[in-house]
């Protein structure tokens, strides 16, 4: 394992060239650590400030924007109204959102207690400046989507949070579900991994051989949620399925599978990359990630970036594992994996979150 030296003079926190970043200790008591993936060094003076900037009432999106909810009375006095906005954590630039309703505020308050069960999922259909953009929050325990278009609310309510309750059995028929787990629960969990590609939102229901698609066009008031058959990627008999992540790369949808040892779930034996063939409705083995592309995959989400702009190795997958501080780099062409230690002072079991530059 490579040991990385801490930066002697931590650069400005807001320099997006330092991103992507790994933030350790977010939402936990105790020390915070910030690690720059391109420069492979800790930013010792910046971690606490970054945590304060993001705050607890926040959800980090794959596009880099942070959805921040400010409860009533938290801003300059007891009479301050609740507010919501998207924030660029590197520049503090804000995009206003309609004021949060009780349900959104309740999810934020519940998330203060931490834990994966309370982790609502947030995603943007387009960049925040795009007039087609919709901000979507997926409820972690109920079949509910909460969404709005960026922009401040007005007295007429033309900008407000909307609520859509979907039917899990309409996505996966009970007759096609052979598992002992509760159908609603597993569909809701899968919806928590919505990934945007080409303006649509996708959830891979691979255990059922289906893909769910969510659209907000032409009007955000009438979202359409449907599912269609999708051939599964076979798992070798000598592996277990550890986890997978959808990744949008320049309008193409990929899936990255991490296969673990039958004897040890912490040991990744195989990394598989497939590209969606929408005509055949099947995953096709990908020989590479494409020219000048790099993937980053964590328990939050998977994203694609231009390798030269990110300062990372082309045709590589940078990933983290559950309850593990390590940064792993899988070379798709060579089939080899390197491991980097973000710092000796970071607890081995402290899993980071990924902070992306705004796109």
Tab-separated table of N, CA and C in Angstrom, residues 3 97 110 114 130 136 215 225 266 300:
chain	number	residue	atom	x	y	z
A	3	UNK	N	1.871	4.945	0.839
A	3	UNK	CA	1.582	5.943	1.858
A	3	UNK	C	1.787	7.311	1.241
A	97	UNK	N	-33.812	27.085	-4.829
A	97	UNK	CA	-34.870	26.103	-5.031
A	97	UNK	C	-36.095	26.548	-4.257
A	110	UNK	N	-34.046	13.678	9.759
A	110	UNK	CA	-33.790	12.273	10.059
A	110	UNK	C	-32.368	11.881	9.693
A	114	UNK	N	-27.713	9.971	10.986
A	114	UNK	CA	-26.782	9.121	10.264
A	114	UNK	C	-27.378	7.753	9.987
A	130	UNK	N	-29.642	24.364	-16.768
A	130	UNK	CA	-30.447	23.927	-17.907
A	130	UNK	C	-31.931	24.085	-17.551
A	136	UNK	N	-34.407	15.736	-8.064
A	136	UNK	CA	-35.202	14.605	-7.590
A	136	UNK	C	-34.606	14.083	-6.285
A	215	UNK	N	-38.834	9.508	-16.420
A	215	UNK	CA	-38.759	10.695	-17.276
A	215	UNK	C	-39.647	11.801	-16.713
A	225	UNK	N	-42.785	6.607	-14.959
A	225	UNK	CA	-41.903	5.564	-14.463
A	225	UNK	C	-42.339	4.236	-15.063
A	266	UNK	N	-14.748	-9.082	1.255
A	266	UNK	CA	-13.925	-7.882	1.146
A	266	UNK	C	-12.893	-7.990	0.028
A	300	UNK	N	-21.815	5.792	-3.125
A	300	UNK	CA	-22.799	6.830	-3.452
A	300	UNK	C	-23.280	6.707	-4.886
